[in-house]
mmCIF file of C-alpha atoms and ligand atoms in Angstrom:
data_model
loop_
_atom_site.group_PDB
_atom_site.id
_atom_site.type_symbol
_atom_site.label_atom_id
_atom_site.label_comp_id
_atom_site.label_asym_id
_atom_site.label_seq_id
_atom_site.Cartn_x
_atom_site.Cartn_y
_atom_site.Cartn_z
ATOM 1 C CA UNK A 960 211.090 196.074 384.617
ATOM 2 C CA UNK A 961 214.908 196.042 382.620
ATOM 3 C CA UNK A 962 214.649 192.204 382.544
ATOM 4 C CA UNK A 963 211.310 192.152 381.460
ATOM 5 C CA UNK A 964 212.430 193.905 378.667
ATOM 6 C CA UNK A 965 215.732 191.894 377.984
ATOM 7 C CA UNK A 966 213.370 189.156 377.754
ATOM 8 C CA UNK A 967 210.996 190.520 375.246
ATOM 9 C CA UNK A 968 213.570 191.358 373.143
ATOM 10 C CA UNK A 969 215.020 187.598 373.269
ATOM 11 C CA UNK A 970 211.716 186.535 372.404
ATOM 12 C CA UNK A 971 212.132 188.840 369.310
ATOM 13 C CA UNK A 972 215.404 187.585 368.471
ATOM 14 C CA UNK A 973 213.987 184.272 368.031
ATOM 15 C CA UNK A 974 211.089 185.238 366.058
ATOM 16 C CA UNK A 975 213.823 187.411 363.643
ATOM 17 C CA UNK A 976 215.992 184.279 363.495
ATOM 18 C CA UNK A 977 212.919 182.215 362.416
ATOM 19 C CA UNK A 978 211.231 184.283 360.490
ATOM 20 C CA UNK A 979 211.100 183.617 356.737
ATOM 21 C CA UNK A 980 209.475 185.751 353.790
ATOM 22 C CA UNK A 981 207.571 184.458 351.291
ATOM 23 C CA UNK A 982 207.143 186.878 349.441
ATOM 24 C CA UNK A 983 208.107 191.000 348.848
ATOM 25 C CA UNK A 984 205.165 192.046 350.850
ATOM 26 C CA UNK A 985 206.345 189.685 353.841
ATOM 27 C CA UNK A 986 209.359 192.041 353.771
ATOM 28 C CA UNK A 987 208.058 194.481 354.188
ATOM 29 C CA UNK A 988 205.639 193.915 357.023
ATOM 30 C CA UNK A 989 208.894 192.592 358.576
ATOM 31 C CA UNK A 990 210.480 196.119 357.673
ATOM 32 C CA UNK A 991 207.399 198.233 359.425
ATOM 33 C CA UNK A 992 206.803 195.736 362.371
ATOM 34 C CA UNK A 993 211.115 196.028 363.492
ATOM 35 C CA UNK A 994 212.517 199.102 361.943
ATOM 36 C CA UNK A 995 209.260 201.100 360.488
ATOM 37 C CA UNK A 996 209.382 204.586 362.829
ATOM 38 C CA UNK A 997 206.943 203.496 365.235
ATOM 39 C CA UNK A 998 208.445 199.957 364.987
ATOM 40 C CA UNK A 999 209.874 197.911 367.866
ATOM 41 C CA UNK A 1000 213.568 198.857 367.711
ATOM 42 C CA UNK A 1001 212.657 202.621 367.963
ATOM 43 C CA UNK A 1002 210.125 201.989 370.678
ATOM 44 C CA UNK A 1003 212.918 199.874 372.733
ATOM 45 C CA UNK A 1004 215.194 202.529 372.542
ATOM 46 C CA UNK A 1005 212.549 204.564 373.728
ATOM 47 C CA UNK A 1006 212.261 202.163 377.057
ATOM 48 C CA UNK A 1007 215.959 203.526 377.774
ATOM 49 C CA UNK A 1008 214.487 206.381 380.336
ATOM 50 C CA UNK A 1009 213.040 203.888 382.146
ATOM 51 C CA UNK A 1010 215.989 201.529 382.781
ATOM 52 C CA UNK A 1011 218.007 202.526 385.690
ATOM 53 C CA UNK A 1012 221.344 204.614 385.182
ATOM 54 C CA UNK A 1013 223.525 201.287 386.520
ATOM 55 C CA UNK A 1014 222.328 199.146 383.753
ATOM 56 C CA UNK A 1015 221.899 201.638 381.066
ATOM 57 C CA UNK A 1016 225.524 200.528 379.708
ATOM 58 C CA UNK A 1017 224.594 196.942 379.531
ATOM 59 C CA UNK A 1018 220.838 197.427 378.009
ATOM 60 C CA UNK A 1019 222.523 199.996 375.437
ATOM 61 C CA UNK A 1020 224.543 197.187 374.368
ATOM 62 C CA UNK A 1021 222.195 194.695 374.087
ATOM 63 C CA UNK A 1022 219.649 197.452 372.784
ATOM 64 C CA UNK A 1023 222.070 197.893 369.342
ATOM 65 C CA UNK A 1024 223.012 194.266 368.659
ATOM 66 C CA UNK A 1025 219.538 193.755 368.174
ATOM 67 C CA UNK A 1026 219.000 196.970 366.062
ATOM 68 C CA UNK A 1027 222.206 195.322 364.170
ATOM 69 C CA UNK A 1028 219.976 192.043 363.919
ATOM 70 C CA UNK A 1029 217.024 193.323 362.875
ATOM 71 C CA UNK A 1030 218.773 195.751 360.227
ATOM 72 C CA UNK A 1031 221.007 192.899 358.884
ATOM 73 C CA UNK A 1032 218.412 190.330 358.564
ATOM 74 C CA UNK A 1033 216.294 193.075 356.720
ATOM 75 C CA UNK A 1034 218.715 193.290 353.941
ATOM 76 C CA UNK A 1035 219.567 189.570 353.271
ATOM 77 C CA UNK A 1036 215.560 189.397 352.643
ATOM 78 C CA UNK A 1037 216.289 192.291 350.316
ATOM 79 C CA UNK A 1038 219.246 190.876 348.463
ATOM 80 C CA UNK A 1039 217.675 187.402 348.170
ATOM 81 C CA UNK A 1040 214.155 189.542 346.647
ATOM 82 C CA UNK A 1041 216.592 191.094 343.954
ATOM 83 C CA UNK A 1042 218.427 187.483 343.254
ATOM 84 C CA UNK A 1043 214.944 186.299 342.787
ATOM 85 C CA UNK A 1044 214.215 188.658 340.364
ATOM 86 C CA UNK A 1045 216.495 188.530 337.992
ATOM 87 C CA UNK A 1046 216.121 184.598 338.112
ATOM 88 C CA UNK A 1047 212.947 185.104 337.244
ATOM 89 C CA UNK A 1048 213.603 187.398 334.329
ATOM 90 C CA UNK A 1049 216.461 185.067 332.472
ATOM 91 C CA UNK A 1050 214.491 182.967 330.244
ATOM 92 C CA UNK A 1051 216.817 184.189 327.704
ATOM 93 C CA UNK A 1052 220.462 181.912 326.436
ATOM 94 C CA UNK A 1053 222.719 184.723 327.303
ATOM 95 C CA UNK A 1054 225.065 182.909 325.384
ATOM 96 C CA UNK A 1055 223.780 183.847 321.927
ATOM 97 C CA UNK A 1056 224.858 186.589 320.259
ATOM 98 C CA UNK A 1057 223.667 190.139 320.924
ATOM 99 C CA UNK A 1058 221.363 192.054 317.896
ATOM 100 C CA UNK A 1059 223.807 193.851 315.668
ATOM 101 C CA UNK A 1060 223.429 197.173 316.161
ATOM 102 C CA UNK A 1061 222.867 198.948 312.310
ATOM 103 C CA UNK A 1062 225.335 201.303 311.760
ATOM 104 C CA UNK A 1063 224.136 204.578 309.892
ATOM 105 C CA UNK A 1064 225.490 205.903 306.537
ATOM 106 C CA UNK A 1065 226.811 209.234 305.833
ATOM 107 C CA UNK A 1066 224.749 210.983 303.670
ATOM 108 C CA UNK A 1067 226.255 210.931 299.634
ATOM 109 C CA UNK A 1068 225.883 214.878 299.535
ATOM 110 C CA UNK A 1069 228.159 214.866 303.263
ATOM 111 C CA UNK A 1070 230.195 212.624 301.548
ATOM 112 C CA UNK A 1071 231.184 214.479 298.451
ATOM 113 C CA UNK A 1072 231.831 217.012 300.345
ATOM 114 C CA UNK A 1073 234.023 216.630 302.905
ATOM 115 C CA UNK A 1074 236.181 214.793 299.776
ATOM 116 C CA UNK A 1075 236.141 218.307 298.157
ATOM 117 C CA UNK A 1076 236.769 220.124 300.632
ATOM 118 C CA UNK A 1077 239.744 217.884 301.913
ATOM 119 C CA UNK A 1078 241.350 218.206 298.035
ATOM 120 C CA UNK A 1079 241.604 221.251 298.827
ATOM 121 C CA UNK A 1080 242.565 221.844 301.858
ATOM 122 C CA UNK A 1081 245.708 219.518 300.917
ATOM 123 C CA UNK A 1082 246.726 222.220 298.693
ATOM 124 C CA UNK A 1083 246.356 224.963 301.495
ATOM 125 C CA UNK A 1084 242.896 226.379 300.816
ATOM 126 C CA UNK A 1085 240.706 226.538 304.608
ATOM 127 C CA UNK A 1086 237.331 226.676 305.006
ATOM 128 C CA UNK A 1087 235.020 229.717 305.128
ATOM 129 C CA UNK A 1088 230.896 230.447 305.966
ATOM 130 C CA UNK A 1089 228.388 232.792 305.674
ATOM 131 C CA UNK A 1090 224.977 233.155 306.562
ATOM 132 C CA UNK A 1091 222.130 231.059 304.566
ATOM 133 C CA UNK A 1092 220.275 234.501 304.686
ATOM 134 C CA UNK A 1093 221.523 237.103 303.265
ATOM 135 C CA UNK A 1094 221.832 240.385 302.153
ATOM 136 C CA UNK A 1095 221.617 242.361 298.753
ATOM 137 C CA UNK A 1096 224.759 243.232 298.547
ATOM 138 C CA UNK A 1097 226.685 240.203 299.927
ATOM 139 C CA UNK A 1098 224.626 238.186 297.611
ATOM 140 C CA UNK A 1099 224.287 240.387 294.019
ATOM 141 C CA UNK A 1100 225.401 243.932 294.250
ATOM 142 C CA UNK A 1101 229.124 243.332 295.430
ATOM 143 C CA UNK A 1102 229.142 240.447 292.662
ATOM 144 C CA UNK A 1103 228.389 243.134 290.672
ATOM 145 C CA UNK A 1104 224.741 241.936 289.723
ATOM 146 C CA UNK A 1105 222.908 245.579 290.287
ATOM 147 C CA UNK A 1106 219.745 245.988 290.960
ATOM 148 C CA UNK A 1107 218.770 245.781 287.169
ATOM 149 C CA UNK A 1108 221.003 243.095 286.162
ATOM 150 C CA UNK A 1109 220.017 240.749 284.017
ATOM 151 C CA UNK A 1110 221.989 238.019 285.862
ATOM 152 C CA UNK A 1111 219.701 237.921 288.736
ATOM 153 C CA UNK A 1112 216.750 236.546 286.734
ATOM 154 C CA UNK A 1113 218.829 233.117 286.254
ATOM 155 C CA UNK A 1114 218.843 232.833 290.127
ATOM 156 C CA UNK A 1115 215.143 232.504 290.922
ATOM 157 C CA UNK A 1116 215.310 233.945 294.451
ATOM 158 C CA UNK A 1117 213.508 233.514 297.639
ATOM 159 C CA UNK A 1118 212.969 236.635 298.829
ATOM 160 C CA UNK A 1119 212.680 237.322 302.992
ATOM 161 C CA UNK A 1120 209.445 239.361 303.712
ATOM 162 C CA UNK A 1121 210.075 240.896 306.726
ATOM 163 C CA UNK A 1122 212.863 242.632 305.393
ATOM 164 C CA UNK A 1123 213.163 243.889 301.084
ATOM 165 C CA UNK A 1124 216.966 243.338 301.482
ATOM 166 C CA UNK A 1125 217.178 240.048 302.627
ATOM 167 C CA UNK A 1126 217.566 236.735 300.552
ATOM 168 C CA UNK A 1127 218.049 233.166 300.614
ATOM 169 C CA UNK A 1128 221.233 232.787 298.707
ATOM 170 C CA UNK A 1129 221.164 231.848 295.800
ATOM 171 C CA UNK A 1130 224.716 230.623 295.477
ATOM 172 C CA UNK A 1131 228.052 230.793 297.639
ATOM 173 C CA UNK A 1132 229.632 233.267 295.810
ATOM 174 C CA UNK A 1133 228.363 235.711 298.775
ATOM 175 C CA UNK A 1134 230.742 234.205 300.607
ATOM 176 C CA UNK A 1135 233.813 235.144 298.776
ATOM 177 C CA UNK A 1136 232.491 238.883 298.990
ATOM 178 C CA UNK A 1137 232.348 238.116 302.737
ATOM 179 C CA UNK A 1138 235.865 236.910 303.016
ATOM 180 C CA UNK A 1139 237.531 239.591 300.992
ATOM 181 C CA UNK A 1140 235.476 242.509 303.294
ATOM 182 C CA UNK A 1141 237.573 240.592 306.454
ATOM 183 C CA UNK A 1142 240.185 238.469 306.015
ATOM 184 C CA UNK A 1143 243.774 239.512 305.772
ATOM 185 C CA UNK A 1144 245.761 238.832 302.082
ATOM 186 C CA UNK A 1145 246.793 236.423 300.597
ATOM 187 C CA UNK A 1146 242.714 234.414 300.882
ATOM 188 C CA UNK A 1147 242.870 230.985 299.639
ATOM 189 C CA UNK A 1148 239.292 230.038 301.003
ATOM 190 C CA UNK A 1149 236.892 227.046 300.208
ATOM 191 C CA UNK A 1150 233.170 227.692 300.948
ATOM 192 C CA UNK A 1151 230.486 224.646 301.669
ATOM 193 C CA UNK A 1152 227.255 225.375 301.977
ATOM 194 C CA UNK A 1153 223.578 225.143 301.146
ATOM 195 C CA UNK A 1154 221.648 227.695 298.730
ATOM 196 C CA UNK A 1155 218.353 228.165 297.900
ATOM 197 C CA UNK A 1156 216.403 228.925 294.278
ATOM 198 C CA UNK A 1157 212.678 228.854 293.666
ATOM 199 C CA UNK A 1158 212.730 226.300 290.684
ATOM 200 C CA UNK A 1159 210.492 223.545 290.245
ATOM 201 C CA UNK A 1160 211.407 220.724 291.434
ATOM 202 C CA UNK A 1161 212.392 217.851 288.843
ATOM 203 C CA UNK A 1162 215.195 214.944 288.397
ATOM 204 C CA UNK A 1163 217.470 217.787 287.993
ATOM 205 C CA UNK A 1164 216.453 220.663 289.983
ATOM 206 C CA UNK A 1165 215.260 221.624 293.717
ATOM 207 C CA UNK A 1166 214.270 224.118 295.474
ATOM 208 C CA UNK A 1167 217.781 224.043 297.594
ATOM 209 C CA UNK A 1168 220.997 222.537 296.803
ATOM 210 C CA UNK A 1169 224.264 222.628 297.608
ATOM 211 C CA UNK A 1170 227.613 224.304 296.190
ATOM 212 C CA UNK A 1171 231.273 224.544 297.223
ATOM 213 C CA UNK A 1172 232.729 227.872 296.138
ATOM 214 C CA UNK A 1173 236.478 228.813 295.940
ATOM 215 C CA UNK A 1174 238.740 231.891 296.009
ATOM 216 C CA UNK A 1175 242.594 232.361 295.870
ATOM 217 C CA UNK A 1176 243.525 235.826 295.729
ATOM 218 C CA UNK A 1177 247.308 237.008 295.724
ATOM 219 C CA UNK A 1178 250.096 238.797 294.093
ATOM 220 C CA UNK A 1179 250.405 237.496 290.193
ATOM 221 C CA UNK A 1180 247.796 234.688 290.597
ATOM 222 C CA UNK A 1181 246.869 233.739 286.621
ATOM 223 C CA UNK A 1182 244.603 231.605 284.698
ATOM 224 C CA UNK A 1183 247.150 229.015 284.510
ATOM 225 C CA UNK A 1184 247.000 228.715 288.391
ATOM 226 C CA UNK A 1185 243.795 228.509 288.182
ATOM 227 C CA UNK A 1186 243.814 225.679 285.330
ATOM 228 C CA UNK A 1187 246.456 223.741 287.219
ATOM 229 C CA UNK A 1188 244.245 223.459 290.408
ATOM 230 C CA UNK A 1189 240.786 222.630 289.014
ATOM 231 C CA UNK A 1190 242.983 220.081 286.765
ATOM 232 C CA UNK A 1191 244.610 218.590 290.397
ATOM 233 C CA UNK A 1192 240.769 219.074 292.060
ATOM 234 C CA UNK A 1193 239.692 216.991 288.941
ATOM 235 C CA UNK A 1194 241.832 214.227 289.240
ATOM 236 C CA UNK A 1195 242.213 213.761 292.911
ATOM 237 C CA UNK A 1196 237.935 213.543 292.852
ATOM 238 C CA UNK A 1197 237.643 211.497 289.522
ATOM 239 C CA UNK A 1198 240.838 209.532 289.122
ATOM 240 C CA UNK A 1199 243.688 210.175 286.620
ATOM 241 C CA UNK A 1200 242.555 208.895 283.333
ATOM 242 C CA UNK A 1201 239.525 211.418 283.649
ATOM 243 C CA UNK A 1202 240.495 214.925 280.932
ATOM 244 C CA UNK A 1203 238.758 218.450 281.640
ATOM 245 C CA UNK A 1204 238.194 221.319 279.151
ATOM 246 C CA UNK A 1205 237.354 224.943 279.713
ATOM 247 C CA UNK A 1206 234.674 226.880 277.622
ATOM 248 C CA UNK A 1207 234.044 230.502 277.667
ATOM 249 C CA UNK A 1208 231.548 231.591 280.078
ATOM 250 C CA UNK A 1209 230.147 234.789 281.533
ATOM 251 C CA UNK A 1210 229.656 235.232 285.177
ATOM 252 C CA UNK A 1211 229.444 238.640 286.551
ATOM 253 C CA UNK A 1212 231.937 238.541 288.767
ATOM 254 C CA UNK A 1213 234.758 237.168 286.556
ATOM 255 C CA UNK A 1214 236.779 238.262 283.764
ATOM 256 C CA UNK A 1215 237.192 236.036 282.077
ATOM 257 C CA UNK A 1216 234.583 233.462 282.992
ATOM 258 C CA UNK A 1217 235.180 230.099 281.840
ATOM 259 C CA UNK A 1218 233.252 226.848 282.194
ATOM 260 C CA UNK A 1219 234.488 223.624 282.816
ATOM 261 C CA UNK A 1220 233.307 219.929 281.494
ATOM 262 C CA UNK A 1221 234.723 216.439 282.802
ATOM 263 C CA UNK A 1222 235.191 213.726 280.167
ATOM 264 C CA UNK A 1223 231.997 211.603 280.793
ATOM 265 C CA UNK A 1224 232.449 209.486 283.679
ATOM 266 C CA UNK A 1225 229.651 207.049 282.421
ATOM 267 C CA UNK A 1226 231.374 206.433 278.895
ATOM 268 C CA UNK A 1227 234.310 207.675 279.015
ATOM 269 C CA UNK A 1228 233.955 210.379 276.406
ATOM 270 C CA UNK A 1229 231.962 207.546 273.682
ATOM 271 C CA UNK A 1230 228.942 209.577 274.318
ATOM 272 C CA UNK A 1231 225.763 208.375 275.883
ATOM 273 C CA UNK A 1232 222.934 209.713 277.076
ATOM 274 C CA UNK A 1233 224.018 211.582 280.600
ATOM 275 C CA UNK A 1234 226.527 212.780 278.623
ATOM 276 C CA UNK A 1235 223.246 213.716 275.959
ATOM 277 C CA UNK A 1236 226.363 212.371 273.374
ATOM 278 C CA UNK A 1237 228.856 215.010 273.142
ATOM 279 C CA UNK A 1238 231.473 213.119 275.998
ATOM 280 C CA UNK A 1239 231.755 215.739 278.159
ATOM 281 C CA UNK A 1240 229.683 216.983 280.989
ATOM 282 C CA UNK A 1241 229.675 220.375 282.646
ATOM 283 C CA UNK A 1242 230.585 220.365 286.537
ATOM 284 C CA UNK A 1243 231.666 224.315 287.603
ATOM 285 C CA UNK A 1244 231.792 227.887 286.550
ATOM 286 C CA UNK A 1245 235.022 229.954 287.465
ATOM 287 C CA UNK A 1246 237.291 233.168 286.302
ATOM 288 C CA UNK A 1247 239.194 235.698 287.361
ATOM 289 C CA UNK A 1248 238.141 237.561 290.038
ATOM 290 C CA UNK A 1249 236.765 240.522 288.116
ATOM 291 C CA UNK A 1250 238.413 244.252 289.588
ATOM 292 C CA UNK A 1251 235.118 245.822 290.205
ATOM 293 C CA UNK A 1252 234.990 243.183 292.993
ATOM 294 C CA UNK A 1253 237.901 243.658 294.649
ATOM 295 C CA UNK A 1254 237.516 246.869 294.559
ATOM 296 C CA UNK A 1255 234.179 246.544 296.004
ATOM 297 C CA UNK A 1256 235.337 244.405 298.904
ATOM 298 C CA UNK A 1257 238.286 246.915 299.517
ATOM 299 C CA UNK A 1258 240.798 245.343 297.697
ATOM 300 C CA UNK A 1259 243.787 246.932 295.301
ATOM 301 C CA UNK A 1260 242.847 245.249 291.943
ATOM 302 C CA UNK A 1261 246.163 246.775 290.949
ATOM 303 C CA UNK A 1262 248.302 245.088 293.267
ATOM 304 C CA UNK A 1263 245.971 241.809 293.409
ATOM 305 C CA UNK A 1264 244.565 239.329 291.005
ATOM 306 C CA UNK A 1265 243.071 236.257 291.704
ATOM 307 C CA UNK A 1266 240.547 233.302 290.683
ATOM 308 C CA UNK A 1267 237.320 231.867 291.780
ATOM 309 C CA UNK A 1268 235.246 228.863 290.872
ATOM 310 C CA UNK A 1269 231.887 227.520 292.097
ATOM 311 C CA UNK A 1270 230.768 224.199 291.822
ATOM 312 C CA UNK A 1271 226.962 221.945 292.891
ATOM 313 C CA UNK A 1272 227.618 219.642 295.155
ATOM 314 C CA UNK A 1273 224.754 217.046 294.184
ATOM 315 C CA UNK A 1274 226.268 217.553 289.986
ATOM 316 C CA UNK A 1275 229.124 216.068 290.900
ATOM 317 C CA UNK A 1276 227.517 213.432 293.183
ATOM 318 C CA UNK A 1277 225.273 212.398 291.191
ATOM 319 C CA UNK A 1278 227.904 212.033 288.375
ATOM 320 C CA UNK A 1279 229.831 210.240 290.750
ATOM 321 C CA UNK A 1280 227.590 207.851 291.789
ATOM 322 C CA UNK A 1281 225.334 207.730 288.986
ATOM 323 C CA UNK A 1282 222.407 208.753 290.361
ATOM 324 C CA UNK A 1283 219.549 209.796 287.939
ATOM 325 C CA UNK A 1284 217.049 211.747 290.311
ATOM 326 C CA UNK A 1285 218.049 214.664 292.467
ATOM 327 C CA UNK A 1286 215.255 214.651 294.451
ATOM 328 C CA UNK A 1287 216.704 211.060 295.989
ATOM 329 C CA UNK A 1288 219.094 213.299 297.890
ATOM 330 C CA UNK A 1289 216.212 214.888 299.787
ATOM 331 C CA UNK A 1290 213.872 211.433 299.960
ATOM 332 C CA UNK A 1291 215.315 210.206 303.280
ATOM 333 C CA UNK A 1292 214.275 206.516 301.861
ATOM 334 C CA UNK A 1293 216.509 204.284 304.059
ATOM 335 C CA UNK A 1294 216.840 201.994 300.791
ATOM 336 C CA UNK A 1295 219.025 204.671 299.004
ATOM 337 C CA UNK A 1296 220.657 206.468 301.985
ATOM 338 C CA UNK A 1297 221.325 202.447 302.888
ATOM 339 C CA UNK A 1298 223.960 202.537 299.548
ATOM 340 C CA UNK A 1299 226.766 204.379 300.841
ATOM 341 C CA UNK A 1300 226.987 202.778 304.186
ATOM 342 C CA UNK A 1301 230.698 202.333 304.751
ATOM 343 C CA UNK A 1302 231.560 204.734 302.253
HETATM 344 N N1 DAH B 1620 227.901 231.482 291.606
HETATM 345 C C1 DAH B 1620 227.777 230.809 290.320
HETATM 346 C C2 DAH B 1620 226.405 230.138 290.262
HETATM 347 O O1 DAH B 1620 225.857 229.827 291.252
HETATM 348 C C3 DAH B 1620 228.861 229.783 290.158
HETATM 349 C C4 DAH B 1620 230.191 230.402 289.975
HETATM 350 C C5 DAH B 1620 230.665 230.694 288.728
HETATM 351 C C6 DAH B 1620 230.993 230.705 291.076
HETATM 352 C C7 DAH B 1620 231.895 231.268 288.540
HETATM 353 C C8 DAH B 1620 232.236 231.273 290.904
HETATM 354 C C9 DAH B 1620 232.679 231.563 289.604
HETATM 355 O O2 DAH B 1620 233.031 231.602 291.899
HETATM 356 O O3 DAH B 1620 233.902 232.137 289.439
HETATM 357 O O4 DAH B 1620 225.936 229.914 289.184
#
């Protein structure tokens, strides 16, 4: 009986030797026939019982060199069916060179402001947020722009309805308010963000925008530290041949408000039409921190002064980069975003 078997599986030895796929599905006949679990190699193995106990040692032995076989020859099919493959799937030179892979473009309002923001934080201002939705008084009442103030009607607000006190700001100055309610004095804060105002939407105005706001507040701050830094913001952003002016302004929450106008990048201060011919163009409203305020965010208005100013992001972009149309900025058309690649 044990040599019949020993010479059965010589027979299969040969035909494993000889045998020769032609294809994937030979494989794997070959894979069910040998090793499959009702195959021949588990069926020999199950012929063990019936081999005496003397030669069990020596038809073990055998027994696993030709599971060894049959296993080994099994995956030489396999690695020759992958070889095959991917010879079949080169048709390509690999030798050229690979597609260029595009690279993307920060967007011009991303890039305006990270250069504002990193003017300033040379000059040891950090960076502060707030919530995009806010509240009454974080927004207008702290800023002192009660209920009935006429202020509020220039700031066309979005107004939350599932809640009468909540807002869409309309600017960043809610941030400041924010910061003085928390942090610890001296605050030297620059605020990013996005704000929202229900205007139509033109080549000059949308729906949201984006400002960077500003706030030093310390012992004996003055108007001349607050000319001096705008003047250093100015020429860091613009270059030094560019000259700045301050006009009297009203804002709320400053006392005294001032505005402040760029020579005309496009002219130079000529006059031309962005410019509508006077050489200068407007780019931020600022002041003193008015007392009320401080007060208001817990703050001794005897012991402290300080300044704030608040700027649109997309202004001074589009000044920047002459761009006519604000609504570009919110277009996603590839062919303008496609300008400031590298930038
Ligand atoms: N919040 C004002 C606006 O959106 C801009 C502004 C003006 C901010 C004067 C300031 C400031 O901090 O001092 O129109």
């Amino acid at each position: 009986m044990t040599d019949g078997i020993l010479k059965q599986i010589a027979q299969y030895r040969a035909e494993i030797s000889s045998f020769q796929p032609a294809d994937a599905a030979d494989v794997e006949e070959y894979r069910i026939k040998f090793l499959g679990s009702k195959g021949i190699v588990k069926s020999l193995f199950a012929e063990m019982k019936s081999v005496p106990p003397e030669r069990r040692k020596e038809f073990g032995l055998i027994l696993n060199e030709f599971k060894q076989l049959a296993e080994s020859r099994y995956l030489s099919f396999q690695e020759l069916a992958v070889a095959d493959k991917s010879a079949e799937q080169v048709s390509e030179d690999l030798s050229l060179p690979a597609e260029p892979h595009r690279l993307g473009a920060r967007h011009p309002i991303s890039l305006v402001r990270k250069r504002i923001v990193s003017v300033f934080e040379r000059i040891g201002f950090s960076i502060a947020e707030g919530p995009e939705i806010e509240d009454d008084w974080h927004n207008f009442s702290a800023l002192n722009m009660t209920a009935d103030h006429p202020a509020r009607d220039m700031q066309d607000t979005f107004y939350i309805s599932q809640h009468p006190d909540w807002v869409l700001r309309t600017h960043t100055s809610s941030v400041q308010v924010r910061a003085m309610e928390q942090q610890a004095l001296p605050i030297r804060i620059i605020c990013p963000g996005r704000v929202y105002r229900n205007e139509t939407i033109s080549a000059r105005a949308h729906c949201f925008f984006h400002q960077v706001e500003g706030l030093y507040i310390d012992k004996d701050v003055s108007f001349a530290d607050l000319k001096q830094t705008l003047y250093y913001f100015t020429r860091e952003m613009f270059g030094e041949d560019i000259r700045i002016r301050f006009r009297p302004s009203y804002f709320p929450f400053t006392e005294p408000s001032a505005e402040m106008d760029i020579s005309c990048l496009i002219c130079g201060g000529e006059g031309c039409n962005v410019c509508k011919h006077t050489g200068w163009v407007e780019i931020l409203g600022c002041g003193m921190t008015h007392p009320r305020l401080l007060e208001n965010c817990g703050i001794d208005s005897h012991a402290y002064t300080g300044f704030a100013f608040g700027m649109g992001i997309e202004r001074i972009t589009m000044l920047k980069y002459q761009i006519r149309d604000l609504r570009m900025f919110s277009e996603n058309d590839v062919r303008f975003l496609q300008q400031f690649e590298g930038l």
